[in-house]
Every structure is written in C-alpha cells, then in structure tokens.
Amino acid sequence: MNHCLTQANRRILVVDDNPAIHSDFKKILCPALGGNPGLNAAEAEIFGGRQAAPSRTVFQVDSAFQGQEGFALVQQSIAAHQPYAMVFMDVRMPPGWDGIETTTHIWGIAPDTQVVICTAYSDYSWDEMITRLGISDRLVILKKPFDNVEVVQLAHALTEKWRLGQEARLKLEEMEAMVAARTRELQAANEQLKIEMAERARTEEALRQSQKMEALGRLAGGIAHDFNNLLTVIRGYVDSLLAENHQPPDTLEALQEIDQATDRAAKLTSQILMFSRKKRLQPQVLDLNDVIAGLGKLLRRVLGENIALQFQANARPLPVYADPVMMEQVLLNLVTNARDAMPQGGRLTIDAREVEIGEAQARSNPQSRLGSFACIRVTDTGNGIAPAALPHLFDPFFTTKEPGKGTGLGLASVQGIVEQHGGWIEVENEPGRGARFSFFIPVSTAKPGLTAEAWPKVTTPGGTETILLVEDEPVVHRLAHKILQRLGYQVFDASTGQEALSIWNEHAAKIDLLLTDMVMPGDLSGRKLAQTLQAQNNRLKVIYTTGYSAEALNLECPLEEGLNFIPKPYTPENLVHTVRRCLDETSARPPTVASTADI
Ligand SMILES: Nc1ncnc2c1ncn2[C@@H]1O[C@H](COP(=O)(O)OP(=O)(O)OP(=O)(O)O)[C@@H](O)[C@H]1O
Ligand SMILES: [Mg+2]
C-alpha cells in the first residue's frame, strides 16, 4: 500500500448524464475555477477562518456521463495509484448502468470508495436501494435538489473518512506483518527448543546407559577377576600334569578335556573383561585395512558357503592406535552376528573409510566426537533387528538366540572395546532386509611402538635367583611357588604387603625379584610395596600380576606384558618366561608403548 494514499486525497468523481450538474459540482468544489462568494463565506463559517477564500480547499473533480464510463475512470485511477476517495453518483442515467449498478461495479474493484447517491423523490425508494446495495457505511443518500453547502460538507467529511480508513488499514497491515514476524520467531524458537530437548533426552539416555554399563562392568569385572585366579590354578596344575610323562591314556584324555574347557572359560572371562573395559589394551599403530584383509580367510570360514563376503578397503591407509587382537575380536563378533542373522545365506559387506565428524553429526549422536575417524561398516542382508530388541542390543547377556547358542556378550564386548579405544558404534536397521553396524576409531598420527613379540625369546626359563612371591590367593600362591621352585629358584612367600616387608627386612640382600599381586588386603598395595623396596634397593626387579587391567588400577608406571606384568589367568609357561626375561633385563629396555591416555 502506497503511503501517499493516506495523505489528503481530494479526488472526486461525478457520474451524471446531465452536463449542467457537472459544472455545478465544479463550481461548488473547485472555487479556483470561479468560486461562488456566497459558498466561500458559508464554507468559512463551517470550517473556520483558515478555510476562507481564496485559500478554500480545492477538490480535483472528474466527470463521467455514463455508469460504464465512470467505472472505466475508477479503473484507470487505481492503475495510476491515484484512486478516487469519493463518487457523486446520479441514479438515473439511461441507457446503460444506472447509479446503483455502477456503484456495485465500483465497489467490486475499489471497496473503500465513498459513494453519495444523488436521487430525486421519483427514483428508487430507500428500501429498494438497500436491497440492491446492502446497508453500508460507504453510502450516503443526497436528495435532489441539493444544497451546495451540504455538498461541500459531504466532500470534506467523506474524503477525510476515506483517508482515515486507509491509514487504519495501513496500521493494521503493519501490525499483522509484525504479528506474523513475531509468530515466525516464536515458531523458530519453538523448533529450536524441540531440537534441544531431543538432544538433551538423547544425552541423558546415553548417560543412563553408560552408568548402567559402568555398574555392570564393575560387578562383572570383579567376578572375572576371581574367576581368573581360579583358572590360573586349574590351568597351572593341568599343564604340569600334562607335562608329566607316563600318564594313563584315560587320564591324559581327561586332562586334555579340562585344558580345553579352561581355555573356553578363559575366553569367556576375557569377553567379560572386554565389555567391562577392564581388559588391558596393548595398542600399536595399525592400518585397519590390513587388519580386515588379514582376517579374510577366517571370516570366510565363519560365514560358510552361503554367504558372499565383500571387502571394500579405504583407498589410503587407515592408521589407528589400537590393540590388533581386540580389533579382530570386534570384527569377528560383528561378522558372527551377521552370519546368524542370515540363516538362508546372503551378502556381507565390510567397508573401511576415513570420515570427518563435523558439528552437525556430533550433535546428532552424543557419543560421537569431532575429528578424523576410521569408520568400519559391517552390513548384512539378514533379518534385521526387531524394534523391541534395539534398545537392549549392547546390554551384556542380551540375546535372542536359543540357550547355548549365544551368551549375549558379543555386542557388549564390541562396545567396551570400541569405547576403550576412544570410539563409538552406530546401528542402522531395516527389519526384514538387514542391519549395519558401524564403528568409529580415531585416526592416529602416532608412531608405531614395540610390542611384546619384539622381545627376544627366552631359551632357559629356569634359574637360581631368589624371588619374593606376594599373593593373597592361596591356590594361586601355591601354584606359582611350585612352578618357580621346580625350576630352581629360591622362593620366599608372603600373602600380604606387611608380611612381605618383614621378610624383606630379614633377607633383603638375597632377594633379586619381587613378584607381587597388585590388589591385596591391607593398606599396602603391590605398587606401594614395590616402591618401598626399590627405594632401598634400586636394582630390585619387580613383576606385577592381576586379574584386573593395569589401567583399571590407575598405575602411573608403564606396564609391559611379558616383561614386568603378567595378566591372570596365566599359564606356567607365561609365568616362567616373564620371570626369566625380567631377571635378564638390562637397563636397555625396549621402548615403552604409549599409554592409552595418548590415544
Ligand atoms: N547383524 C544382526 N542382525 C540381526 N540381529 C542382530 C545382529 N547383530 C546382533 N543382533 C541381535 O543382537 C543380539 C545380541 O547380540 P550379541 O552379539 O551381543 O549376542 P549374541 O550374538 O546373541 O551372543 P554371543 O555374541 O555372546 O554369542 C543378538 O542375539 C541378535 O538378536
Ligand atoms: Mg554375537
């Protein structure tokens, strides 16, 4: 709407078939064209001295002699953005439209136009006019013959009314625009709020899940720790019995069965430790492409003949700082699940890619983080996952498989491992068509480190040195003592840190190696004991053992499996090799692998 319209609009159209009427109107309304002194005086009287001639208001008056002609002029005025504020309309104008019909047409295109119907007594009755035009505040009836002053008064009043109407409409439009803008703002704020609330709900859910997992992890980790002590003993005695010659065949077979069952039990506790994030990482810089390619044969065997395996490697190397055995474990678990989801056969695709996680993606998944990640996707064409099962997939012991077929630890340990490596897992699912598990591990820029395999092999595990053996679990203690003694070592036994201290006080000069459990009753932990003893003899060698992971115990000293650390359950071979290696170790040790905090 043009703002100039709200300024005074003095445009008036007179529609009348009688030419004399037009000159009358012009004389009355356009005094500049030869005004009437009597009228000037009357107007001055009505509108005050300011309006007195010769400064009387001048209206711009146009003439039309037919209804259609009047309508055409109104059309032109609108097109030129100079609309008429009012029309003086004669009623009878034969031939063609009469005044009423013309008014209807004009209101059709310019509804605000103020119309004064000029009518004689013989024309339509008021009722007839109202029936045709309806009751309207835009309509005034002026009876002929009219009074000049009345005409001037109407011209003033109705042009002003038109102006005020336009102004009010403009204000209304402005207000409506403001309301619309504010509504849009509120809608946008509302959308944002919804997004934030959904994000918050996701984060809270992730937090609840991680708290649940942590509690379960602590419980399971504790159980696994006790189990490992027992397994160490079973394994130890079975191994030493197997090593003895002349066992009757029946006994030998039974011992082999026990040995295999022990292996399976050890694998199970190892899985439990993985999901409880209490398994020690032995990370090194790996190319994940190589890890997957290297597993190809094994995976094909797992999948069987009915399932086609496709591997799409990343075009460039995908270096990550990770434990290779654990990465294989993750892939094996995912591939085994995919196989079980495709009993009738199908296709399994593994692809490796490097992805850059940006703000938007990080926001949509609270577990994800910004940066470069190796993303491995395992996609199957199997049954997919039932919606009801989705929230529980990663819960330990959640399985939909028959008893004996699944323990429900696969995905829990996959999640434990991936998170221990600073990554996360995402699941996509199409029931009936397949599932995709993607895991993300940070891309590494670290240098490769040395692993236990790089150490020289031990040739003669026995020795004559003196070992202080500290272990609170009597069965494990007896086993370790037996093994070491049999190989020629002299062994002092203690079941607590305090006991070890008193032995040390008496025999310090003889003791070459401290072999101690990390977690023991009393306030002297294995680590504290070692520190105390090494403060007195810095040549004392130390080996730690535990059923927990070294990280879980928060140690600041670097531990290297096979050198100064033996995770339980251990085999006699493990024990004697580590002891020998540690005793033979000179100050030139292999470089320490970086701690997990560097990932
Ligand atoms: N690719 C998949 N397609 C369909 N369902 C799957 C897939 N992967 C996992 N699942 C579902 O998730 C459940 C849990 O998997 P998880 O690997 O933790 O345990 P499991 O395979 O049942 O037992 P386990 O791995 O310990 O032998 C499975 O029982 C199965 O219902
Ligand atoms: Mg599984």
XYZ file of C-alpha atoms and ligand atoms in Angstrom:
631
model
C 0.000 0.000 0.000
C 1.325 3.361 -1.086
C 1.857 5.732 1.838
C 0.947 8.827 -0.188
C -2.587 7.447 -0.328
C -3.021 8.211 3.323
C -2.265 11.846 2.729
C -5.173 14.087 1.814
C -6.888 12.679 -1.238
C -9.175 15.231 -2.839
C -10.049 13.228 -5.920
C -13.766 13.138 -6.566
C -15.650 11.589 -9.471
C -19.030 12.879 -10.522
C -21.149 10.434 -12.576
C -24.217 12.044 -14.072
C -25.800 12.113 -17.552
C -26.702 15.806 -17.176
C -23.768 18.099 -18.211
C -25.176 21.026 -16.195
C -24.742 19.058 -12.970
C -21.032 18.661 -13.671
C -20.463 22.389 -13.997
C -22.458 22.923 -10.782
C -20.247 20.468 -8.869
C -17.079 22.037 -10.269
C -18.229 25.490 -9.220
C -19.022 24.266 -5.724
C -15.948 22.101 -5.195
C -13.320 23.883 -7.295
C -13.575 27.545 -6.340
C -10.267 28.301 -8.073
C -12.135 27.774 -11.319
C -14.539 30.596 -10.441
C -15.958 30.082 -6.991
C -19.163 31.312 -5.539
C -18.607 34.098 -2.968
C -21.711 33.052 -1.025
C -20.397 29.494 -0.818
C -16.931 30.655 0.209
C -18.476 32.549 3.055
C -20.599 29.560 4.041
C -17.559 27.264 3.987
C -15.541 29.733 6.041
C -18.389 29.689 8.502
C -18.438 25.896 8.700
C -14.677 25.105 8.629
C -13.305 28.217 10.314
C -11.497 31.353 9.138
C -8.471 29.390 7.891
C -10.557 27.955 5.113
C -11.806 31.278 3.877
C -11.378 32.219 0.224
C -9.205 32.433 -1.670
C -7.443 29.558 0.231
C -10.591 27.354 0.142
C -9.955 23.647 -0.274
C -9.781 22.697 -3.897
C -11.015 19.242 -4.839
C -9.983 17.556 -8.021
C -13.234 16.729 -9.749
C -13.535 14.414 -12.793
C -16.661 13.837 -14.838
C -18.303 10.779 -16.317
C -21.668 10.844 -18.096
C -22.424 7.141 -18.068
C -22.105 4.350 -15.495
C -19.607 2.349 -17.638
C -17.573 5.474 -18.283
C -17.433 6.199 -14.541
C -16.339 2.617 -13.867
C -13.579 2.940 -16.526
C -12.278 6.127 -14.845
C -12.178 4.354 -11.460
C -10.197 1.507 -13.077
C -7.699 3.998 -14.557
C -7.335 5.840 -11.243
C -6.462 2.589 -9.475
C -3.952 1.622 -12.163
C -2.313 5.069 -11.794
C -2.247 4.663 -7.972
C -4.412 7.741 -7.625
C -7.779 6.340 -6.594
C -10.898 8.434 -6.102
C -11.799 8.989 -2.480
C -15.474 9.515 -3.338
C -18.073 9.494 -6.102
C -21.209 11.609 -6.520
C -23.480 9.195 -8.358
C -26.685 10.048 -10.194
C -29.287 7.267 -10.071
C -30.979 7.536 -13.446
C -28.591 7.548 -16.433
C -30.300 5.902 -19.424
C -29.162 3.998 -21.402
C -26.686 1.601 -19.711
C -25.996 1.051 -15.988
C -27.955 3.134 -13.534
C -26.269 4.627 -10.432
C -26.935 1.583 -8.234
C -25.453 -0.880 -10.728
C -22.433 1.379 -11.332
C -21.850 1.587 -7.556
C -21.900 -2.208 -7.311
C -19.252 -2.435 -10.052
C -17.059 0.266 -8.491
C -17.169 -1.392 -5.062
C -16.188 -4.602 -6.795
C -12.771 -3.094 -7.648
C -12.455 -0.263 -5.070
C -14.443 -1.279 -1.996
C -13.325 1.735 0.069
C -14.786 4.305 -2.307
C -17.255 6.561 -0.516
C -20.419 6.923 -2.654
C -23.027 9.688 -2.468
C -26.162 8.650 -4.335
C -27.870 11.746 -5.708
C -31.543 10.926 -6.018
C -34.906 12.604 -6.697
C -38.109 11.538 -4.946
C -39.280 9.718 -8.030
C -36.202 7.457 -8.125
C -35.782 4.239 -6.143
C -37.143 4.039 -2.640
C -34.620 3.734 0.184
C -35.665 0.137 0.735
C -35.050 -0.732 -2.917
C -31.590 0.786 -2.791
C -30.725 -1.030 0.418
C -31.977 -4.273 -1.052
C -29.604 -3.844 -4.001
C -26.554 -2.362 -2.273
C -26.929 -3.612 1.283
C -26.546 -1.417 4.377
C -23.147 0.164 4.099
C -21.116 2.806 5.894
C -19.716 3.809 2.497
C -23.062 5.055 1.295
C -24.774 8.426 1.753
C -28.071 9.493 0.098
C -28.327 13.056 -1.079
C -31.790 14.206 -2.082
C -32.135 16.420 -5.127
C -32.243 19.311 -5.432
C -29.236 19.506 -3.151
C -27.885 22.263 -1.011
C -24.418 23.472 -2.094
C -23.167 23.688 1.476
C -24.273 20.117 2.044
C -22.183 19.065 -0.990
C -19.049 20.805 0.315
C -19.602 19.340 3.758
C -20.006 15.843 2.359
C -16.896 16.269 0.177
C -14.833 17.227 3.220
C -16.252 14.621 5.536
C -16.116 11.694 3.130
C -12.651 12.393 1.666
C -11.323 12.635 5.261
C -13.156 9.449 6.208
C -11.575 7.703 3.214
C -8.104 8.925 4.322
C -8.624 7.740 7.905
C -9.829 4.371 6.625
C -6.676 3.995 4.524
C -4.494 4.964 7.465
C -6.229 2.461 9.736
C -5.786 -0.259 7.139
C -2.091 0.541 6.762
C -1.617 0.362 10.519
C -3.480 -2.933 10.587
C -1.294 -4.334 7.825
C 1.832 -3.217 9.656
C 0.572 -4.826 12.818
C -0.315 -8.025 11.007
C 3.168 -8.107 9.488
C 4.664 -7.606 12.936
C 2.492 -10.338 14.419
C 3.434 -12.664 11.544
C 7.142 -11.914 12.040
C 6.859 -12.486 15.784
C 4.914 -15.694 15.191
C 7.662 -16.885 12.854
C 10.279 -16.051 15.510
C 8.303 -17.932 18.143
C 7.870 -20.914 15.820
C 11.603 -20.957 15.112
C 12.372 -20.714 18.852
C 9.911 -23.495 19.472
C 11.558 -25.715 16.830
C 14.978 -24.988 18.338
C 13.647 -25.841 21.777
C 12.272 -29.127 20.464
C 15.664 -29.970 18.913
C 17.451 -29.086 22.159
C 15.027 -31.131 24.223
C 15.508 -34.148 21.928
C 19.274 -33.686 22.157
C 19.075 -33.497 25.911
C 16.913 -36.606 26.087
C 19.453 -38.456 23.933
C 22.345 -37.289 26.116
C 20.516 -38.277 29.295
C 19.735 -41.682 27.838
C 23.388 -42.134 26.854
C 24.448 -41.124 30.360
C 21.995 -43.537 31.990
C 23.216 -46.299 29.694
C 26.854 -45.597 30.479
C 26.156 -45.514 34.227
C 24.348 -48.829 33.944
C 27.226 -50.294 31.968
C 29.732 -48.986 34.456
C 27.910 -50.601 37.384
C 27.537 -53.864 35.472
C 31.128 -53.601 34.347
C 32.363 -53.271 37.934
C 30.340 -56.263 39.004
C 31.351 -58.399 36.041
C 34.962 -57.258 36.302
C 35.056 -58.376 39.935
C 33.642 -61.764 39.053
C 36.061 -62.168 36.164
C 38.929 -61.292 38.485
C 38.060 -64.077 40.932
C 37.486 -66.457 38.062
C 40.871 -65.690 36.629
C 42.537 -66.663 39.884
C 40.740 -69.997 39.816
C 41.502 -70.552 36.143
C 45.164 -69.799 36.717
C 45.274 -72.614 39.247
C 43.326 -75.107 37.127
C 45.436 -74.315 34.075
C 48.657 -74.493 36.080
C 48.010 -77.913 37.552
C 46.599 -79.336 34.339
C 49.643 -78.099 32.425
C 52.059 -79.588 34.918
C 50.170 -82.907 34.943
C 50.158 -82.923 31.138
C 53.871 -82.281 31.146
C 54.487 -85.402 33.221
C 55.238 -88.499 31.153
C 53.541 -91.845 31.608
C 50.015 -90.596 32.269
C 47.479 -93.406 31.627
C 45.595 -92.692 28.320
C 42.263 -92.121 30.112
C 43.775 -89.564 32.443
C 45.569 -87.875 29.560
C 42.303 -87.525 27.657
C 40.507 -86.183 30.714
C 43.312 -83.696 31.313
C 43.110 -82.521 27.702
C 39.344 -82.015 28.061
C 39.885 -79.990 31.240
C 42.565 -77.986 29.445
C 40.205 -77.138 26.568
C 37.332 -76.257 28.906
C 39.718 -73.991 30.806
C 40.617 -72.264 27.566
C 36.947 -71.654 26.804
C 36.366 -70.347 30.326
C 39.377 -68.042 29.959
C 37.930 -66.700 26.696
C 34.627 -66.052 28.423
C 36.225 -64.099 31.267
C 38.271 -62.258 28.679
C 34.993 -61.231 26.947
C 33.558 -60.113 30.267
C 36.653 -58.035 30.929
C 36.322 -56.527 27.477
C 32.782 -55.297 27.957
C 33.599 -54.107 31.462
C 36.516 -52.172 29.897
C 38.868 -53.821 32.365
C 40.979 -55.638 29.860
C 44.401 -54.273 29.330
C 44.956 -52.647 25.929
C 48.102 -53.452 24.019
C 47.805 -50.771 21.407
C 50.052 -50.137 18.469
C 49.703 -48.198 15.252
C 47.816 -50.374 12.767
C 46.360 -49.969 9.326
C 42.745 -51.134 9.751
C 42.684 -52.049 6.051
C 45.392 -54.615 6.800
C 43.642 -55.943 9.886
C 40.466 -56.631 7.905
C 42.288 -58.038 4.879
C 44.354 -60.286 7.173
C 41.174 -61.688 8.703
C 39.634 -62.519 5.306
C 40.301 -66.253 5.443
C 38.999 -66.666 8.959
C 35.886 -64.610 8.253
C 35.104 -66.671 5.135
C 35.323 -69.786 7.237
C 32.995 -68.282 9.847
C 30.470 -67.232 7.201
C 30.262 -70.549 5.356
C 29.437 -71.096 1.708
C 26.004 -69.489 1.533
C 27.174 -66.020 2.415
C 29.207 -63.895 -0.002
C 31.826 -61.671 1.631
C 32.811 -58.395 0.061
C 35.508 -56.109 1.412
C 35.986 -52.522 0.282
C 39.220 -51.129 1.685
C 39.866 -47.421 2.085
C 41.933 -46.081 -0.817
C 44.563 -44.736 1.584
C 45.964 -46.400 4.740
C 43.723 -46.101 7.812
C 46.156 -45.779 10.720
C 44.679 -46.184 14.201
C 46.298 -46.634 17.590
C 44.653 -49.857 18.634
C 45.048 -53.324 20.041
C 45.125 -55.636 16.985
C 43.704 -58.631 18.827
C 40.812 -56.567 20.098
C 40.116 -55.114 16.650
C 39.941 -58.664 15.307
C 37.631 -59.574 18.159
C 35.285 -56.707 17.236
C 35.160 -57.751 13.586
C 34.712 -61.395 14.441
C 31.807 -60.650 16.784
C 30.056 -58.425 14.235
C 30.579 -60.910 11.411
C 29.354 -63.819 13.547
C 26.189 -61.884 14.405
C 25.648 -61.076 10.721
C 26.052 -64.730 9.834
C 23.490 -65.740 12.463
C 21.068 -63.173 11.010
C 21.355 -64.785 7.531
C 20.485 -68.453 8.097
C 19.361 -68.767 4.460
C 22.517 -67.124 3.155
C 23.052 -63.613 1.839
C 25.731 -60.995 1.387
C 28.055 -59.456 3.935
C 29.904 -56.261 3.116
C 32.709 -54.788 5.181
C 33.928 -51.397 4.163
C 36.582 -49.168 5.626
C 36.529 -45.387 5.213
C 38.018 -42.313 6.751
C 35.340 -39.837 7.886
C 35.476 -36.323 9.221
C 32.928 -35.753 12.005
C 31.573 -32.195 11.917
C 29.429 -30.185 14.334
C 26.077 -31.355 12.927
C 26.897 -35.055 13.113
C 28.474 -34.697 16.556
C 25.271 -33.035 17.763
C 23.008 -35.762 16.411
C 24.876 -38.505 18.287
C 26.059 -37.613 21.816
C 28.630 -40.425 21.756
C 30.395 -39.095 18.678
C 33.217 -36.555 18.700
C 34.678 -34.027 16.293
C 37.676 -35.056 14.195
C 39.020 -37.701 11.811
C 37.872 -41.255 12.357
C 38.322 -44.617 10.742
C 34.814 -45.936 10.122
C 34.312 -49.657 9.560
C 30.861 -50.735 8.455
C 29.615 -54.309 8.566
C 26.434 -54.631 6.505
C 24.341 -57.750 6.122
C 21.252 -58.725 4.134
C 19.736 -60.667 7.000
C 16.585 -60.487 9.088
C 17.355 -57.156 10.676
C 16.678 -56.406 14.316
C 13.232 -56.421 15.908
C 12.386 -52.873 17.126
C 11.794 -54.214 20.651
C 15.344 -55.610 20.744
C 17.049 -52.413 19.560
C 17.371 -50.643 22.949
C 18.952 -53.748 24.525
C 21.448 -54.778 21.832
C 24.516 -53.722 23.785
C 23.302 -54.935 27.178
C 25.517 -57.719 28.460
C 23.784 -61.098 28.303
C 21.032 -59.827 25.979
C 20.499 -62.442 23.315
C 17.641 -63.581 21.100
C 19.411 -66.824 20.341
C 18.488 -70.215 21.714
C 20.065 -71.262 25.008
C 23.572 -72.496 24.326
C 23.806 -70.628 21.004
C 24.588 -67.132 22.283
C 25.785 -65.645 25.526
C 24.753 -62.072 24.674
C 28.270 -60.833 25.337
C 29.266 -60.201 21.707
C 27.985 -56.663 21.234
C 28.626 -55.697 24.867
C 32.305 -56.521 24.403
C 32.379 -54.849 20.973
C 31.093 -51.694 22.601
C 33.528 -51.994 25.506
C 36.478 -52.400 23.157
C 35.486 -49.624 20.787
C 34.872 -47.168 23.628
C 38.141 -48.163 25.281
C 39.771 -47.085 22.018
C 38.078 -43.683 22.161
C 35.386 -44.552 19.614
C 31.692 -45.396 19.365
C 29.239 -47.624 17.480
C 26.199 -46.797 15.357
C 23.462 -49.187 14.230
C 21.207 -48.903 11.210
C 18.420 -51.372 10.820
C 15.768 -52.357 8.318
C 13.660 -55.170 9.742
C 13.413 -57.958 7.217
C 16.153 -56.510 4.986
C 19.299 -56.318 7.056
C 21.371 -54.439 9.594
C 24.508 -52.352 9.555
C 26.902 -51.923 12.468
C 29.454 -49.114 12.053
C 32.262 -48.471 14.478
C 34.472 -45.401 14.645
C 38.059 -45.271 15.949
C 40.152 -42.082 15.965
C 42.661 -41.871 13.127
C 46.151 -41.896 14.614
C 49.176 -39.778 13.908
C 51.351 -41.624 16.480
C 54.450 -43.633 15.603
C 54.430 -47.443 15.822
C 55.701 -48.809 19.146
C 57.353 -52.110 20.038
C 55.190 -54.951 21.223
C 55.920 -57.992 23.320
C 56.665 -60.048 20.183
C 59.695 -57.875 19.597
C 61.412 -59.170 22.713
C 63.960 -61.953 22.460
C 62.652 -65.431 23.136
C 63.621 -66.980 26.434
C 65.676 -70.120 25.980
C 66.301 -71.387 29.514
C 63.408 -70.433 31.731
C 64.923 -71.749 34.981
C 67.347 -70.018 37.368
C 68.848 -69.861 40.826
C 67.845 -66.319 41.813
C 65.700 -65.531 44.840
C 62.129 -64.406 44.368
C 59.829 -62.777 46.910
C 56.365 -64.052 45.939
C 53.443 -61.991 47.273
C 49.941 -63.320 46.519
C 46.864 -63.325 48.726
C 45.014 -66.074 46.877
C 46.339 -69.311 48.484
C 45.730 -71.613 45.490
C 47.403 -69.274 43.016
C 50.190 -68.764 45.524
C 50.823 -72.483 45.933
C 50.875 -72.990 42.181
C 53.312 -70.164 41.456
C 55.547 -71.299 44.301
C 55.598 -74.861 42.979
C 56.397 -73.841 39.400
C 59.203 -71.468 40.357
C 60.743 -73.780 42.895
C 60.716 -76.669 40.438
C 62.831 -74.589 38.045
C 65.486 -73.929 40.667
C 64.508 -70.542 42.055
C 64.513 -69.882 45.760
C 61.081 -68.559 46.772
C 60.046 -66.515 49.827
C 56.278 -66.495 50.406
C 54.080 -63.674 51.667
C 50.299 -63.230 51.431
C 50.149 -59.538 52.352
C 52.270 -56.453 51.837
C 53.123 -56.317 55.550
C 54.323 -59.927 55.568
C 56.455 -59.195 52.510
C 58.021 -56.240 54.320
C 59.072 -58.317 57.285
C 60.624 -60.962 55.020
C 62.422 -58.188 53.154
C 63.777 -56.753 56.390
C 65.433 -60.088 57.145
C 66.553 -61.200 53.646
C 66.840 -58.012 51.595
C 70.352 -58.726 50.432
C 69.332 -62.060 48.857
C 66.191 -61.016 47.032
C 66.538 -60.395 43.276
C 62.907 -60.185 42.189
C 59.603 -59.160 43.710
C 56.625 -60.939 42.105
C 53.522 -59.354 43.576
C 49.796 -59.229 43.098
C 48.593 -55.661 42.701
C 45.450 -55.800 44.767
C 45.883 -57.243 48.241
C 44.165 -56.960 51.590
C 45.588 -54.345 53.949
C 46.741 -50.861 53.054
C 49.976 -51.894 51.369
C 49.196 -52.454 47.678
C 51.579 -54.264 45.358
C 52.656 -50.963 43.851
C 53.358 -49.342 47.231
C 55.288 -52.380 48.377
C 57.443 -52.313 45.241
C 58.142 -48.603 45.686
C 59.193 -49.108 49.305
C 61.524 -51.988 48.464
C 63.005 -50.353 45.371
C 63.732 -47.241 47.430
C 66.087 -49.449 49.451
C 67.481 -51.406 46.522
C 67.124 -49.834 43.102
C 68.399 -53.000 41.386
C 65.414 -54.993 42.633
C 63.345 -56.294 39.728
C 59.552 -56.241 40.003
C 56.776 -58.153 38.237
C 53.106 -57.388 38.868
C 50.170 -59.722 38.352
C 46.457 -59.023 38.422
C 43.114 -60.240 37.167
C 42.181 -56.591 36.524
C 43.621 -54.444 33.799
C 46.548 -52.262 34.661
C 44.587 -49.197 33.503
C 41.707 -50.041 35.831
C 44.150 -49.832 38.712
C 45.314 -46.377 37.734
C 49.000 -47.029 37.794
C 51.394 -44.342 36.798
C 54.230 -46.778 35.968
C 54.314 -48.268 32.459
C 53.473 -51.956 32.447
C 54.504 -54.259 29.679
C 53.006 -57.679 29.428
C 55.686 -60.328 29.275
C 58.266 -58.060 30.884
C 57.023 -56.631 34.178
C 53.368 -57.619 34.057
C 51.503 -60.958 33.909
C 47.736 -60.735 33.462
C 45.736 -63.540 35.078
C 44.858 -66.195 34.224
C 48.461 -67.091 33.339
C 49.985 -70.346 32.251
C 53.097 -71.749 33.916
C 54.910 -71.009 30.663
C 53.819 -67.415 30.787
C 54.999 -67.074 34.344
C 58.435 -68.617 33.935
C 59.185 -66.763 30.707
C 58.251 -63.425 32.185
C 60.310 -64.090 35.319
C 63.354 -65.051 33.294
C 63.003 -62.109 30.917
C 62.631 -59.692 33.798
C 65.657 -61.059 35.631
C 67.774 -60.929 32.466
C 66.627 -57.484 31.536
C 69.397 -54.903 31.441
C 68.792 -51.176 31.681
C 68.435 -51.054 27.855
C 64.755 -51.974 27.769
C 62.633 -51.856 24.670
C 60.881 -48.520 24.329
C 57.666 -48.314 26.263
C 54.430 -48.252 24.257
C 52.492 -45.063 24.861
C 49.766 -45.266 27.464
C 46.111 -45.358 26.443
C 45.761 -41.760 27.557
C 47.686 -40.804 24.405
C 45.030 -42.249 22.089
N 23.509 -58.272 12.359
C 22.467 -58.536 13.154
N 21.241 -58.745 12.617
C 20.185 -59.017 13.417
N 20.234 -59.088 14.767
C 21.426 -58.888 15.349
C 22.605 -58.597 14.583
N 23.616 -58.432 15.447
C 23.111 -58.618 16.686
N 21.797 -58.904 16.640
C 20.904 -59.135 17.781
O 21.548 -58.696 18.956
C 21.584 -59.715 19.944
C 22.805 -59.530 20.811
O 23.992 -59.759 20.053
P 25.305 -60.203 20.813
O 26.373 -60.368 19.826
O 25.531 -59.268 21.934
O 24.907 -61.573 21.472
P 24.649 -62.963 20.755
O 25.157 -62.934 19.353
O 23.227 -63.304 20.942
O 25.558 -63.900 21.628
P 27.173 -64.008 21.613
O 27.669 -62.968 20.672
O 27.587 -63.718 23.013
O 27.467 -65.386 21.189
C 21.555 -60.981 19.142
O 21.048 -62.065 19.909
C 20.618 -60.617 17.978
O 19.272 -60.692 18.389
Mg 27.088 -62.234 18.960
